[in-house]
């Protein structure tokens, strides 16, 4: 293992966030606060409780997932796409480093950043609502698994994309709608039955449901199913990355 | 002695179907400076990229110090530093950070003292905290060299190190290469400038359309392929070639005052004595005589044009 290489890639990627420190910290804080003002106060004054949980607290896991997913994808995809775009990727490709080590550096850093942002959101939310976390270990496990899975997805997008438009296409057109329609801000039980069935095809629903269960012990689907689904996504992403590295897809001619 | 780099029957066909390299075989000795000469699109960058692991070969095999570049990539890549043709650098990193990054990437533990010395040698030390985008083109090229040398490689590839570089910096680049050679580094450089190959290389390889046309010691190359020209300056101008000189294939200059005779130094007889005799017979008197060796450039143009 080339530990020095993993370390410098990881450090370099973290430094990139550090250089835009204010943006890294401020944007989740501001957007979380705004969500609380809009959803928590405006809607929360009408819907006091969802399944026995105050509406303000109920949206916290969804809010965290929304940021976690978008941040993981954008950080990881940008991290690998940018060196490809500028050509500096030549150095990584010519270094005595395996694809697995490249992956550890880039995806590790992106997942770490997402975790930090998740923490910031949780902390910010604490100012607005009373939060109790029923299963902290499970919460952390969901957080880590989701960050890694979606950082992997971001990495895949960053390798697949050959222009900036494609880089933003999937987060914008796929992920954001799925998160909003996946029960971030409501319980699936609040929808008409037909729509409930449609929602079950939304993979993000399982993430949010499981994650919310770790907070409040209420969920739309069973926790076991949530865990199974997240592990399934993880396996799919790993398989795709493995194939990309095997074939040198878009990295080597 | 075992060559440090051994290339055997290497071919590369890109996904586009373009064959960039065809059956290239080449041995490179430790400590030598090899210049690869060839026109645009000849396949120089492709060859270097394969050895460095950026492009996968279609056929053939390359070993570095006995290690296979694919199966033992860790060993081979550790020994190699690459300065790419394009000025590919990040924008916001500092010189110091990017050089430290390169060292770590190649698996070497941090060594600030070594890096400081390296930056001093490349006259970058004052700029170590500058962001890369604020540097001039020449400085960026030196940063790329510093990055390539940050892990103390035994072999250095310089892909057109002096393209778009002014005369002063080019001379400086040659000095850097000379210093590295003294330190025992094997250097492979590509260039379009013949004078560059002539100035610093031990051996010259000529590539055209994916084929390695020849590799030879610079001196023997110039000697073997070299033609000499004899310039004969006349006291009085002539308008037409005298009849007895027509068969000599002489070139008459526009002002009618100079004859040029081209001959092969390898031929058994050069014919110079007889030519001078014939000039005397034609009633012409000489003002001056000059002979000159053809440069690598002329050899190169001949070679490239020779092959279909
Ligand atoms: N990624 C690629 N896909 C398809 N064809 C390529 C690719 N890279 C290079 N080529 C082609 O391969 C040939 C050799 O290119 P290469 O870059 O090796 O030439 P070169 O000798 O370095 O030229 P130059 O002096 O212009 O740098 C060219 O015809 C080029 O168009
Ligand atoms: Mg080139």
Coordinates of C-alpha atoms and ligand atoms in Angstrom, one line a residue:
Chain A
X1 CA 0.0 0.0 0.0
X2 CA 1.2 3.5 -0.9
X3 CA 0.1 5.2 2.3
X4 CA 1.9 8.4 1.5
X5 CA -0.1 8.8 -1.7
X6 CA -3.4 8.1 0.0
X7 CA -2.5 10.7 2.6
X8 CA -1.6 13.4 0.2
X9 CA -4.7 12.9 -2.0
X10 CA -6.9 13.0 1.1
X11 CA -5.1 16.0 2.5
X12 CA -5.2 17.8 -0.8
X13 CA -9.0 17.2 -1.1
X14 CA -9.6 18.3 2.5
X15 CA -7.5 21.4 2.0
X16 CA -9.7 22.3 -1.0
X17 CA -12.7 22.5 1.4
X18 CA -10.6 24.3 4.0
X19 CA -9.7 27.0 1.5
X20 CA -13.4 27.7 1.0
X21 CA -13.9 27.3 4.7
X22 CA -16.6 29.9 5.0
X23 CA -18.6 28.4 2.1
X24 CA -18.2 24.9 3.5
X25 CA -19.5 25.9 6.9
X26 CA -21.8 28.7 6.1
X27 CA -23.8 27.2 3.3
X28 CA -25.2 24.3 5.3
X29 CA -25.8 26.5 8.3
X30 CA -27.7 29.1 6.3
X31 CA -29.7 26.6 4.3
X32 CA -30.6 24.6 7.4
X33 CA -31.8 27.7 9.1
X34 CA -33.9 28.7 6.1
X35 CA -35.5 25.3 6.0
X36 CA -36.5 25.7 9.6
X37 CA -37.9 29.1 9.0
X38 CA -39.9 28.0 6.0
X39 CA -40.8 24.4 6.7
X40 CA -40.6 24.4 10.5
X41 CA -42.3 27.6 11.2
X42 CA -44.7 28.2 8.3
X43 CA -45.8 24.6 7.8
X44 CA -45.1 23.4 11.3
X45 CA -47.6 25.9 12.7
X46 CA -50.3 23.9 10.7
X47 CA -49.0 20.3 11.0
X48 CA -48.0 20.2 14.6
X49 CA -47.0 16.5 14.8
X50 CA -46.1 13.7 12.4
X51 CA -46.4 10.2 13.9
X52 CA -45.9 11.6 17.4
X53 CA -42.9 13.7 16.5
X54 CA -42.9 17.5 16.3
X55 CA -42.8 18.6 12.7
X56 CA -39.6 20.6 13.2
X57 CA -37.7 17.6 14.6
X58 CA -39.3 15.3 12.0
X59 CA -37.7 17.1 9.1
X60 CA -34.1 17.1 10.6
X61 CA -33.1 13.6 9.3
X62 CA -34.5 14.4 5.8
X63 CA -32.7 17.7 5.9
X64 CA -29.4 16.0 6.8
X65 CA -29.9 13.4 4.1
X66 CA -30.6 16.1 1.5
X67 CA -27.3 17.8 2.2
X68 CA -25.4 14.5 2.7
X69 CA -26.5 13.2 -0.7
X70 CA -25.9 16.4 -2.7
X71 CA -22.6 17.2 -0.9
X72 CA -21.2 13.7 -1.3
X73 CA -22.0 13.6 -5.0
X74 CA -20.8 17.1 -5.8
X75 CA -17.6 16.8 -3.7
X76 CA -16.5 13.5 -5.0
X77 CA -17.5 14.2 -8.6
X78 CA -15.7 17.5 -8.7
X79 CA -12.7 16.1 -6.9
X80 CA -12.0 13.6 -9.7
X81 CA -13.5 15.5 -12.6
X82 CA -11.4 18.7 -12.1
X83 CA -8.0 17.1 -12.5
X84 CA -9.3 15.3 -15.6
X85 CA -10.5 18.6 -17.0
X86 CA -7.2 20.5 -16.3
X87 CA -5.1 17.5 -17.3
X88 CA -3.3 17.3 -13.9
X89 CA -4.7 13.7 -13.6
X90 CA -1.6 12.6 -15.6
X91 CA 0.3 12.8 -12.3
X92 CA -2.0 10.5 -10.4
X93 CA -2.1 8.0 -13.4
X94 CA 1.7 7.9 -13.6
X95 CA 2.2 7.5 -9.9
X96 CA 3.0 4.1 -8.2
X97 CA -0.6 3.9 -6.8
X98 CA -3.4 1.4 -7.4
X99 CA -6.9 2.4 -8.4
X100 CA -8.0 1.3 -5.0
X101 CA -5.7 3.7 -3.3
X102 CA -6.9 6.5 -5.6
X103 CA -10.4 5.7 -4.6
X104 CA -9.5 5.7 -0.9
X105 CA -8.0 9.1 -1.2
X106 CA -10.8 10.8 -3.2
X107 CA -13.9 9.0 -1.8
X108 CA -12.5 9.0 1.7
X109 CA -12.1 12.8 1.6
X110 CA -15.5 13.4 0.0
X111 CA -17.2 11.2 2.6
X112 CA -15.4 12.9 5.4
X113 CA -16.5 16.3 4.2
X114 CA -20.1 15.0 4.0
X115 CA -19.9 13.7 7.6
X116 CA -18.6 17.0 8.8
X117 CA -21.5 18.9 7.0
X118 CA -24.0 16.4 8.5
X119 CA -22.6 17.2 11.9
X120 CA -22.9 20.9 11.3
X121 CA -26.5 20.6 10.2
X122 CA -27.4 18.5 13.3
X123 CA -25.7 21.0 15.5
X124 CA -27.5 23.9 13.8
X125 CA -30.9 22.1 14.1
X126 CA -30.3 21.8 17.8
X127 CA -30.8 25.5 18.1
X128 CA -34.3 25.3 16.5
X129 CA -35.8 22.1 17.9
X130 CA -35.4 19.7 20.7
X131 CA -33.7 16.6 19.4
X132 CA -33.2 13.3 20.9
X133 CA -31.5 10.5 19.1
X134 CA -32.8 7.1 20.0
X135 CA -30.1 5.0 18.4
X136 CA -26.9 7.1 18.0
X137 CA -24.8 4.2 16.8
X138 CA -27.3 3.3 14.1
X139 CA -27.6 6.9 13.2
X140 CA -23.8 7.1 12.7
X141 CA -23.8 3.9 10.8
X142 CA -26.5 5.2 8.4
X143 CA -24.6 8.5 8.1
X144 CA -21.3 6.8 7.3
X145 CA -22.8 4.3 4.8
X146 CA -24.7 6.9 3.0
X147 CA -21.7 9.3 2.8
X148 CA -19.5 6.5 1.3
X149 CA -22.2 5.2 -1.1
X150 CA -23.0 8.6 -2.5
X151 CA -19.4 9.7 -2.6
X152 CA -18.8 6.6 -4.7
X153 CA -21.7 7.6 -6.9
X154 CA -20.1 11.0 -7.2
X155 CA -16.8 9.5 -8.1
X156 CA -18.5 7.5 -10.9
X157 CA -20.2 10.6 -12.2
X158 CA -16.9 12.5 -12.1
X159 CA -15.3 9.9 -14.3
X160 CA -18.2 9.5 -16.6
X161 CA -18.8 13.2 -17.2
X162 CA -17.0 14.7 -20.1
X163 CA -18.3 18.3 -19.6
X164 CA -19.4 20.4 -16.7
X165 CA -23.0 20.1 -17.8
X166 CA -23.1 16.4 -17.3
X167 CA -21.3 16.8 -14.0
X168 CA -24.3 18.7 -12.7
X169 CA -27.0 16.9 -14.6
X170 CA -27.5 13.9 -12.3
X171 CA -27.4 15.8 -9.0
X172 CA -29.9 18.3 -10.4
X173 CA -32.2 16.1 -12.4
X174 CA -32.1 12.9 -10.4
X175 CA -31.0 13.3 -6.8
X176 CA -32.7 16.5 -5.8
X177 CA -36.2 15.4 -7.0
X178 CA -35.7 11.9 -5.4
X179 CA -34.8 13.4 -2.1
X180 CA -37.7 15.8 -2.1
X181 CA -40.1 13.1 -3.2
X182 CA -38.6 10.6 -0.8
X183 CA -40.3 11.7 2.3
X184 CA -37.7 14.3 3.5
X185 CA -40.4 16.7 4.7
X186 CA -43.4 14.4 5.2
X187 CA -44.3 10.9 6.1
X188 CA -45.3 8.7 3.2
X189 CA -48.4 7.8 5.1
X190 CA -49.6 11.3 4.4
X191 CA -49.9 10.6 0.7
X192 CA -52.8 9.1 -1.2
X193 CA -52.4 5.3 -1.6
X194 CA -51.5 5.4 -5.3
X195 CA -48.7 7.8 -4.6
X196 CA -47.5 5.7 -1.7
X197 CA -46.9 2.8 -4.1
X198 CA -45.0 5.1 -6.5
X199 CA -42.9 6.3 -3.7
X200 CA -41.8 2.8 -2.8
X201 CA -39.8 2.8 -6.1
X202 CA -37.8 5.8 -4.8
X203 CA -34.5 4.4 -3.4
X204 CA -33.9 7.6 -1.4
X205 CA -37.1 6.8 0.6
X206 CA -35.3 3.8 2.2
X207 CA -32.3 5.9 3.3
X208 CA -34.4 8.6 4.9
X209 CA -36.8 6.2 6.5
X210 CA -34.0 4.2 8.1
X211 CA -32.2 7.3 9.2
X212 CA -35.3 8.8 10.7
X213 CA -35.9 5.6 12.6
X214 CA -32.5 5.9 14.3
X215 CA -33.7 9.3 15.6
X216 CA -37.4 8.7 16.5
X217 CA -38.1 5.0 16.1
X218 CA -40.7 5.9 13.4
X219 CA -40.2 4.8 9.9
X220 CA -42.1 4.3 6.6
X221 CA -40.5 1.0 5.8
X222 CA -38.8 -1.5 8.1
X223 CA -35.3 -0.7 9.2
X224 CA -34.0 -4.1 8.0
X225 CA -35.2 -3.2 4.5
X226 CA -33.6 0.3 4.7
X227 CA -30.3 -1.3 5.7
X228 CA -30.5 -3.9 2.9
X229 CA -31.2 -1.2 0.3
X230 CA -28.3 1.0 1.4
X231 CA -26.0 -2.0 1.3
X232 CA -27.4 -2.9 -2.1
X233 CA -26.6 0.6 -3.5
X234 CA -23.1 0.4 -2.0
X235 CA -22.5 -2.9 -3.7
X236 CA -23.8 -1.6 -7.0
X237 CA -21.5 1.5 -6.8
X238 CA -18.5 -0.7 -5.9
X239 CA -19.2 -3.0 -8.8
X240 CA -19.4 -0.1 -11.2
X241 CA -16.2 1.5 -9.9
X242 CA -14.4 -1.9 -10.1
X243 CA -15.5 -2.3 -13.7
X244 CA -14.3 1.3 -14.5
X245 CA -10.9 0.6 -13.0
X246 CA -10.6 -2.8 -14.7
X247 CA -11.2 -1.3 -18.1
X248 CA -9.5 2.1 -17.5
X249 CA -12.8 3.7 -18.5
X250 CA -12.4 7.4 -19.5
X251 CA -9.1 7.5 -17.5
X252 CA -6.7 5.7 -19.8
X253 CA -6.7 5.5 -23.6
Chain B
X1 CA 25.2 -3.8 -19.4
X2 CA 21.5 -4.4 -19.0
X3 CA 19.5 -1.5 -20.4
X4 CA 17.5 0.6 -17.8
X5 CA 14.5 0.7 -20.2
X6 CA 13.8 -2.0 -22.7
X7 CA 11.0 -1.6 -25.2
X8 CA 10.0 -4.6 -27.3
X9 CA 7.7 -4.6 -30.3
X10 CA 5.5 -1.9 -28.8
X11 CA 2.3 -0.9 -30.7
X12 CA -0.5 1.4 -29.9
X13 CA -3.8 1.8 -31.7
X14 CA -6.1 4.4 -30.1
X15 CA -9.8 3.8 -29.8
X16 CA -10.3 6.0 -32.8
X17 CA -8.5 3.4 -34.8
X18 CA -5.5 5.6 -35.3
X19 CA -2.3 3.6 -35.1
X20 CA 0.1 5.9 -33.2
X21 CA 2.9 3.4 -32.7
X22 CA 4.0 0.5 -34.9
X23 CA 6.3 -2.2 -33.6
X24 CA 8.7 0.1 -31.8
X25 CA 11.8 -1.6 -30.1
X26 CA 14.4 0.4 -28.3
X27 CA 16.9 -0.1 -25.4
X28 CA 17.9 2.9 -23.3
X29 CA 21.1 2.7 -21.3
X30 CA 21.4 3.9 -17.7
X31 CA 22.7 7.4 -17.4
X32 CA 22.4 8.4 -21.1
X33 CA 20.5 11.3 -22.6
X34 CA 18.3 10.2 -25.4
X35 CA 16.5 12.7 -27.7
X36 CA 13.4 11.6 -29.6
X37 CA 13.0 13.6 -32.6
X38 CA 9.9 13.7 -34.8
X39 CA 7.3 15.9 -36.4
X40 CA 3.9 16.7 -34.9
X41 CA 1.8 13.5 -34.4
X42 CA 4.8 11.2 -34.8
X43 CA 4.0 9.3 -31.6
X44 CA 6.5 10.7 -29.2
X45 CA 4.1 11.6 -26.5
X46 CA 2.3 8.3 -26.9
X47 CA 5.5 6.4 -26.4
X48 CA 6.4 8.3 -23.2
X49 CA 2.8 8.0 -21.9
X50 CA 2.9 4.2 -22.3
X51 CA 6.1 3.9 -20.3
X52 CA 4.7 6.2 -17.6
X53 CA 1.4 4.3 -17.3
X54 CA -0.9 6.9 -18.7
X55 CA -1.7 5.1 -21.9
X56 CA -2.2 1.3 -22.1
X57 CA -0.2 -0.4 -24.9
X58 CA -2.0 -2.5 -27.6
X59 CA 0.9 -4.9 -28.0
X60 CA 4.5 -5.3 -26.9
X61 CA 6.3 -5.1 -23.7
X62 CA 8.3 -2.5 -21.7
X63 CA 10.5 -3.2 -18.8
X64 CA 12.2 -0.7 -16.5
X65 CA 15.2 -2.0 -14.6
X66 CA 13.9 -5.5 -15.3
X67 CA 10.4 -4.8 -14.0
X68 CA 7.4 -5.0 -16.3
X69 CA 5.5 -1.6 -16.5
X70 CA 2.1 -3.3 -16.1
X71 CA 2.7 -6.2 -13.7
X72 CA 5.3 -4.4 -11.5
X73 CA 4.0 -0.9 -12.0
X74 CA 4.8 0.2 -8.4
X75 CA 8.5 -0.5 -8.9
X76 CA 8.8 1.0 -12.4
X77 CA 6.8 4.2 -11.7
X78 CA 8.7 4.9 -8.5
X79 CA 11.8 5.3 -10.6
X80 CA 10.3 7.5 -13.2
X81 CA 9.6 11.3 -13.3
X82 CA 7.5 12.9 -16.1
X83 CA 7.4 16.5 -17.2
X84 CA 4.4 16.6 -19.5
X85 CA 4.2 18.5 -22.8
X86 CA 1.3 20.7 -21.8
X87 CA 1.5 23.2 -18.8
X88 CA -0.9 21.2 -16.7
X89 CA -1.0 22.6 -13.2
X90 CA -3.7 23.4 -10.7
X91 CA -4.6 27.0 -10.3
X92 CA -4.9 27.7 -6.6
X93 CA -2.2 25.5 -5.0
X94 CA 1.0 27.0 -3.9
X95 CA 4.3 25.9 -5.4
X96 CA 5.3 24.3 -2.1
X97 CA 2.1 22.3 -1.7
X98 CA 2.1 21.0 -5.3
X99 CA 5.7 19.8 -5.0
X100 CA 5.0 18.1 -1.6
X101 CA 1.9 16.5 -3.1
X102 CA 4.0 15.0 -6.0
X103 CA 6.5 13.6 -3.5
X104 CA 3.9 11.9 -1.4
X105 CA 2.0 10.6 -4.4
X106 CA 5.1 8.7 -5.5
X107 CA 5.3 7.1 -2.1
X108 CA 8.1 9.1 -0.6
X109 CA 8.0 10.3 3.0
X110 CA 8.1 14.1 3.4
X111 CA 11.6 15.7 3.2
X112 CA 11.3 19.4 3.4
X113 CA 15.1 19.9 3.2
X114 CA 15.3 18.1 -0.1
X115 CA 12.4 20.0 -1.5
X116 CA 13.8 23.3 -0.4
X117 CA 17.1 22.5 -2.2
X118 CA 15.2 21.4 -5.3
X119 CA 13.3 24.6 -5.5
X120 CA 16.5 26.6 -5.0
X121 CA 18.1 24.7 -7.8
X122 CA 15.2 25.6 -10.1
X123 CA 15.2 29.2 -8.9
X124 CA 11.7 28.7 -7.5
X125 CA 12.4 29.1 -3.8
X126 CA 11.3 32.7 -3.6
X127 CA 8.1 31.7 -5.2
X128 CA 7.3 28.7 -3.0
X129 CA 4.2 30.4 -1.4
X130 CA 2.9 31.8 -4.6
X131 CA -0.3 30.4 -6.2
X132 CA 0.5 28.5 -9.4
X133 CA -1.8 30.7 -11.6
X134 CA 0.3 33.8 -10.7
X135 CA 3.4 32.3 -12.2
X136 CA 4.8 33.0 -15.7
X137 CA 4.9 30.2 -18.3
X138 CA 8.6 29.6 -17.8
X139 CA 8.2 29.4 -14.0
X140 CA 5.3 26.9 -14.5
X141 CA 7.5 24.7 -16.6
X142 CA 10.1 24.7 -13.9
X143 CA 7.4 23.9 -11.3
X144 CA 6.5 20.9 -13.5
X145 CA 10.2 19.9 -13.5
X146 CA 10.3 20.3 -9.7
X147 CA 7.2 18.1 -9.4
X148 CA 8.8 15.4 -11.6
X149 CA 12.0 15.4 -9.5
X150 CA 10.3 15.7 -6.1
X151 CA 10.5 11.9 -5.6
X152 CA 14.1 11.6 -6.6
X153 CA 13.6 9.5 -9.8
X154 CA 16.3 7.7 -11.6
X155 CA 14.7 8.3 -15.0
X156 CA 13.3 11.6 -16.2
X157 CA 11.0 12.0 -19.2
X158 CA 10.9 15.6 -20.6
X159 CA 8.2 15.9 -23.2
X160 CA 9.2 19.0 -25.2
X161 CA 10.7 20.8 -22.3
X162 CA 11.6 23.9 -24.3
X163 CA 8.5 24.3 -26.4
X164 CA 7.5 28.0 -26.2
X165 CA 10.4 28.9 -24.0
X166 CA 12.7 31.8 -24.7
X167 CA 16.4 31.4 -25.6
X168 CA 17.5 32.2 -22.1
X169 CA 15.3 29.7 -20.4
X170 CA 16.1 27.1 -23.0
X171 CA 19.8 27.4 -22.2
X172 CA 18.9 27.2 -18.5
X173 CA 16.9 24.0 -19.2
X174 CA 20.0 22.5 -20.9
X175 CA 22.0 23.3 -17.8
X176 CA 19.5 21.6 -15.6
X177 CA 19.6 18.5 -17.8
X178 CA 23.4 18.6 -17.7
X179 CA 23.4 18.7 -13.9
X180 CA 20.9 15.8 -13.7
X181 CA 23.1 13.8 -16.0
X182 CA 26.0 14.4 -13.7
X183 CA 23.9 13.1 -10.9
X184 CA 23.4 9.9 -12.9
X185 CA 19.8 10.4 -14.0
X186 CA 18.8 8.8 -17.3
X187 CA 17.0 11.4 -19.4
X188 CA 14.7 10.9 -22.4
X189 CA 13.5 14.1 -24.0
X190 CA 11.4 14.8 -27.0
X191 CA 11.9 17.8 -29.2
X192 CA 11.3 19.4 -32.5
X193 CA 14.5 21.4 -32.2
X194 CA 17.4 19.7 -33.8
X195 CA 19.8 22.0 -32.2
X196 CA 18.6 20.8 -28.9
X197 CA 19.2 17.2 -29.6
X198 CA 22.6 18.2 -31.1
X199 CA 23.5 20.2 -28.0
X200 CA 22.6 17.8 -25.2
X201 CA 21.8 14.3 -26.3
X202 CA 24.1 11.3 -26.4
X203 CA 21.9 9.4 -28.7
X204 CA 19.1 10.5 -31.1
X205 CA 16.0 8.5 -32.1
X206 CA 13.9 9.6 -35.0
X207 CA 10.2 8.8 -35.0
X208 CA 7.8 9.4 -37.8
X209 CA 4.2 8.2 -38.2
X210 CA 4.6 5.8 -35.3
X211 CA 7.8 4.1 -36.5
X212 CA 11.2 4.4 -35.0
X213 CA 13.2 5.1 -38.1
X214 CA 16.6 4.9 -36.4
X215 CA 18.4 5.4 -33.2
X216 CA 22.0 6.1 -33.2
X217 CA 24.8 7.8 -31.3
X218 CA 24.6 11.4 -32.2
X219 CA 28.2 11.6 -33.5
X220 CA 28.0 8.5 -35.6
X221 CA 24.7 9.6 -36.9
X222 CA 26.0 12.8 -38.1
X223 CA 29.1 11.1 -39.4
X224 CA 27.3 8.3 -41.3
X225 CA 24.5 10.2 -42.7
X226 CA 26.3 13.5 -42.9
X227 CA 27.0 15.0 -46.2
X228 CA 29.6 17.6 -46.6
X229 CA 29.3 20.6 -48.9
X230 CA 32.1 22.4 -50.5
X231 CA 31.4 26.0 -51.2
X232 CA 33.6 27.5 -53.9
X233 CA 33.7 31.2 -54.3
X234 CA 34.8 32.6 -57.6
X235 CA 36.8 35.7 -58.4
X236 CA 34.5 36.6 -61.3
X237 CA 30.8 35.9 -61.8
X238 CA 29.6 33.5 -64.4
X239 CA 26.1 33.3 -66.0
X240 CA 26.1 29.8 -67.2
X241 CA 27.8 26.6 -66.0
X242 CA 30.9 25.9 -68.1
X243 CA 30.4 22.8 -70.3
X244 CA 33.0 20.6 -68.6
X245 CA 31.4 21.2 -65.2
X246 CA 27.8 20.2 -66.1
X247 CA 28.2 16.6 -65.0
X248 CA 29.3 17.5 -61.5
X249 CA 25.9 18.5 -60.3
X250 CA 27.1 21.8 -59.0
X251 CA 24.8 24.5 -57.7
X252 CA 25.3 28.0 -59.0
X253 CA 24.3 30.7 -56.7
X254 CA 22.0 33.5 -57.9
X255 CA 24.7 36.1 -58.0
X256 CA 26.8 33.8 -60.1
X257 CA 29.8 34.0 -57.7
X258 CA 29.5 30.7 -55.9
X259 CA 29.5 27.0 -56.7
X260 CA 28.3 24.4 -54.2
X261 CA 29.4 20.8 -54.4
X262 CA 27.8 18.2 -52.2
X263 CA 29.7 15.0 -51.5
X264 CA 29.5 11.9 -49.3
X265 CA 32.2 11.7 -46.7
X266 CA 31.8 7.9 -46.7
X267 CA 32.5 7.6 -50.4
X268 CA 35.9 6.1 -51.4
X269 CA 36.8 9.2 -53.3
X270 CA 35.3 12.6 -52.7
X271 CA 36.3 13.9 -56.2
X272 CA 37.5 17.2 -54.8
X273 CA 40.9 17.1 -56.5
X274 CA 39.3 16.3 -59.8
X275 CA 36.7 19.0 -59.4
X276 CA 39.2 21.7 -58.6
X277 CA 41.2 20.5 -61.6
X278 CA 38.1 20.9 -63.8
X279 CA 37.4 24.3 -62.5
X280 CA 40.9 25.3 -63.4
X281 CA 40.4 23.8 -66.8
X282 CA 37.3 25.9 -67.3
X283 CA 39.4 29.0 -66.8
X284 CA 37.9 30.1 -63.5
X285 CA 39.9 31.3 -60.6
X286 CA 39.1 30.7 -57.0
X287 CA 38.7 33.3 -54.3
X288 CA 37.8 31.1 -51.4
X289 CA 37.0 27.5 -50.4
X290 CA 34.7 26.4 -47.5
X291 CA 33.5 23.0 -46.5
X292 CA 30.6 22.4 -44.1
X293 CA 29.0 19.4 -42.4
X294 CA 25.2 19.0 -42.7
X295 CA 23.4 19.5 -39.4
X296 CA 21.1 17.0 -37.8
X297 CA 18.2 19.0 -39.1
X298 CA 19.1 18.3 -42.7
X299 CA 19.6 14.6 -41.9
X300 CA 16.3 14.6 -40.2
X301 CA 14.4 16.2 -43.1
X302 CA 16.1 13.7 -45.4
X303 CA 15.0 10.8 -43.2
X304 CA 11.4 11.8 -42.8
X305 CA 11.0 12.5 -46.5
X306 CA 12.7 9.3 -47.5
X307 CA 10.0 7.0 -46.0
X308 CA 6.5 7.0 -47.5
Ligands
LIG1 N1 -6.2 10.1 -27.1 C1 -6.1 9.9 -28.4 N2 -7.0 9.4 -29.1 C2 -6.9 9.2 -30.5 N3 -5.7 9.5 -31.1 C3 -4.7 10.1 -30.4 C4 -4.8 10.3 -29.0 N4 -3.7 10.8 -28.6 C5 -2.9 11.0 -29.7 N5 -3.5 10.5 -30.8 C6 -3.0 10.5 -32.1 O1 -1.8 9.7 -32.1 C7 -0.8 10.3 -33.0 C8 0.5 10.5 -32.2 O2 0.2 11.5 -31.2 P1 1.4 11.9 -30.2 O3 0.8 12.9 -29.2 O4 2.0 10.7 -29.6 O5 2.4 12.7 -31.1 P2 3.7 13.6 -30.8 O6 4.8 12.9 -31.5 O7 3.8 13.7 -29.4 O8 3.3 14.9 -31.5 P3 3.7 16.4 -31.0 O9 5.0 16.7 -31.5 O10 2.7 17.2 -31.7 O11 3.5 16.5 -29.6 C9 -1.4 11.6 -33.5 O12 -1.8 11.3 -34.8 C10 -2.6 11.9 -32.6 O13 -3.6 12.5 -33.3
LIG2 MG1 3.8 15.3 -28.1

